[in-house]
Structure formats: C-alpha cells, structure tokens
Amino acid sequence: MGPIVVVVLLALVLAAAVIVYAAYPYRGQATPVSPRIGEAMTRGVGSLPTIDVARVEEHAGSRP
C-alpha cells in the first residue's frame, strides 16, 4: 500500500508541474506565486533538445 501511495503522489506532482508550465511559462507569463519556479521551468525546457519542424518537413519532402 505504501509504494502505491508514493507513486500516486509523484504522478500528481508531475501533473501539477505540467499544468503550471502550460498555464504560465509556456505562454510567456510569470507564475503568480513564485516567479522563480517559472524561470526554472523555462531554463529547463530551453536546455532540452527539440525537433525543428521545418527541417523535418523539408527532409520528408525530398523523399522519392
């Protein structure tokens, strides 16, 4: 029972972080309670690798 509660709590924390990111930093706004959290999220997402959609579409269009 204990590990299940821990896993559920971790899932809730992760879901809350995604919601906060989508509601504020993703849209370019500061988080209302703690702007430091939004800044940290923005830095973290900025350091992750991304897919360049234009480059992928260009590559896909060059196939025979």
PDB file of C-alpha atoms in Angstrom:
ATOM      1  CA  MET A   1       0.000   0.000   0.000  1.00  0.00           C
ATOM      2  CA  GLY A   2       2.857   2.406   0.809  1.00  0.00           C
ATOM      3  CA  PRO A   3       4.605   2.276  -2.588  1.00  0.00           C
ATOM      4  CA  ILE A   4       1.284   2.811  -4.362  1.00  0.00           C
ATOM      5  CA  VAL A   5       0.647   5.994  -2.392  1.00  0.00           C
ATOM      6  CA  VAL A   6       4.135   7.281  -3.176  1.00  0.00           C
ATOM      7  CA  VAL A   7       3.724   6.590  -6.904  1.00  0.00           C
ATOM      8  CA  VAL A   8       0.320   8.288  -6.987  1.00  0.00           C
ATOM      9  CA  LEU A   9       1.696  11.331  -5.161  1.00  0.00           C
ATOM     10  CA  LEU A  10       4.621  11.562  -7.590  1.00  0.00           C
ATOM     11  CA  ALA A  11       2.206  11.355 -10.522  1.00  0.00           C
ATOM     12  CA  LEU A  12       0.118  14.168  -9.031  1.00  0.00           C
ATOM     13  CA  VAL A  13       3.188  16.356  -8.523  1.00  0.00           C
ATOM     14  CA  LEU A  14       4.303  15.760 -12.113  1.00  0.00           C
ATOM     15  CA  ALA A  15       0.808  16.543 -13.423  1.00  0.00           C
ATOM     16  CA  ALA A  16       0.704  19.759 -11.389  1.00  0.00           C
ATOM     17  CA  ALA A  17       4.088  20.810 -12.774  1.00  0.00           C
ATOM     18  CA  VAL A  18       2.908  20.252 -16.344  1.00  0.00           C
ATOM     19  CA  ILE A  19      -0.272  22.241 -15.711  1.00  0.00           C
ATOM     20  CA  VAL A  20       1.643  25.140 -14.143  1.00  0.00           C
ATOM     21  CA  TYR A  21       4.120  25.165 -17.043  1.00  0.00           C
ATOM     22  CA  ALA A  22       1.351  25.128 -19.645  1.00  0.00           C
ATOM     23  CA  ALA A  23      -0.596  27.850 -17.865  1.00  0.00           C
ATOM     24  CA  TYR A  24       2.229  30.360 -17.342  1.00  0.00           C
ATOM     25  CA  PRO A  25       5.827  29.987 -18.640  1.00  0.00           C
ATOM     26  CA  TYR A  26       4.799  28.351 -21.932  1.00  0.00           C
ATOM     27  CA  ARG A  27       2.670  31.424 -22.686  1.00  0.00           C
ATOM     28  CA  GLY A  28       5.420  33.817 -21.651  1.00  0.00           C
ATOM     29  CA  GLN A  29       3.854  34.890 -18.338  1.00  0.00           C
ATOM     30  CA  ALA A  30       5.342  34.849 -14.852  1.00  0.00           C
ATOM     31  CA  THR A  31       3.935  32.405 -12.329  1.00  0.00           C
ATOM     32  CA  PRO A  32       1.869  34.348  -9.792  1.00  0.00           C
ATOM     33  CA  VAL A  33       3.077  32.751  -6.548  1.00  0.00           C
ATOM     34  CA  SER A  34       6.760  32.270  -7.270  1.00  0.00           C
ATOM     35  CA  PRO A  35       8.341  33.655 -10.450  1.00  0.00           C
ATOM     36  CA  ARG A  36      11.478  31.617  -9.684  1.00  0.00           C
ATOM     37  CA  ILE A  37       9.585  28.401 -10.437  1.00  0.00           C
ATOM     38  CA  GLY A  38       8.594  29.702 -13.872  1.00  0.00           C
ATOM     39  CA  GLU A  39      12.147  30.824 -14.596  1.00  0.00           C
ATOM     40  CA  ALA A  40      13.495  27.407 -13.604  1.00  0.00           C
ATOM     41  CA  MET A  41      10.944  25.659 -15.822  1.00  0.00           C
ATOM     42  CA  THR A  42      11.811  27.895 -18.761  1.00  0.00           C
ATOM     43  CA  ARG A  43      15.542  27.260 -18.318  1.00  0.00           C
ATOM     44  CA  GLY A  44      14.934  23.524 -18.034  1.00  0.00           C
ATOM     45  CA  VAL A  45      12.817  23.345 -21.162  1.00  0.00           C
ATOM     46  CA  GLY A  46      15.263  25.583 -23.015  1.00  0.00           C
ATOM     47  CA  SER A  47      18.086  23.144 -22.332  1.00  0.00           C
ATOM     48  CA  LEU A  48      16.184  20.134 -23.713  1.00  0.00           C
ATOM     49  CA  PRO A  49      16.675  19.097 -27.331  1.00  0.00           C
ATOM     50  CA  THR A  50      13.839  19.998 -29.692  1.00  0.00           C
ATOM     51  CA  ILE A  51      12.743  18.909 -33.143  1.00  0.00           C
ATOM     52  CA  ASP A  52      12.931  21.531 -35.886  1.00  0.00           C
ATOM     53  CA  VAL A  53       9.617  21.022 -37.688  1.00  0.00           C
ATOM     54  CA  ALA A  54      10.651  22.943 -40.811  1.00  0.00           C
ATOM     55  CA  ARG A  55      13.745  20.781 -41.194  1.00  0.00           C
ATOM     56  CA  VAL A  56      11.750  17.568 -40.740  1.00  0.00           C
ATOM     57  CA  GLU A  57       9.163  18.667 -43.330  1.00  0.00           C
ATOM     58  CA  GLU A  58      11.937  19.650 -45.745  1.00  0.00           C
ATOM     59  CA  HIS A  59      13.574  16.250 -45.298  1.00  0.00           C
ATOM     60  CA  ALA A  60      10.272  14.422 -45.727  1.00  0.00           C
ATOM     61  CA  GLY A  61       9.526  16.347 -48.942  1.00  0.00           C
ATOM     62  CA  SER A  62      12.809  15.281 -50.543  1.00  0.00           C
ATOM     63  CA  ARG A  63      11.949  11.593 -50.462  1.00  0.00           C
ATOM     64  CA  PRO A  64      11.098   9.930 -53.811  1.00  0.00           C
TER      65      PRO A  64
END
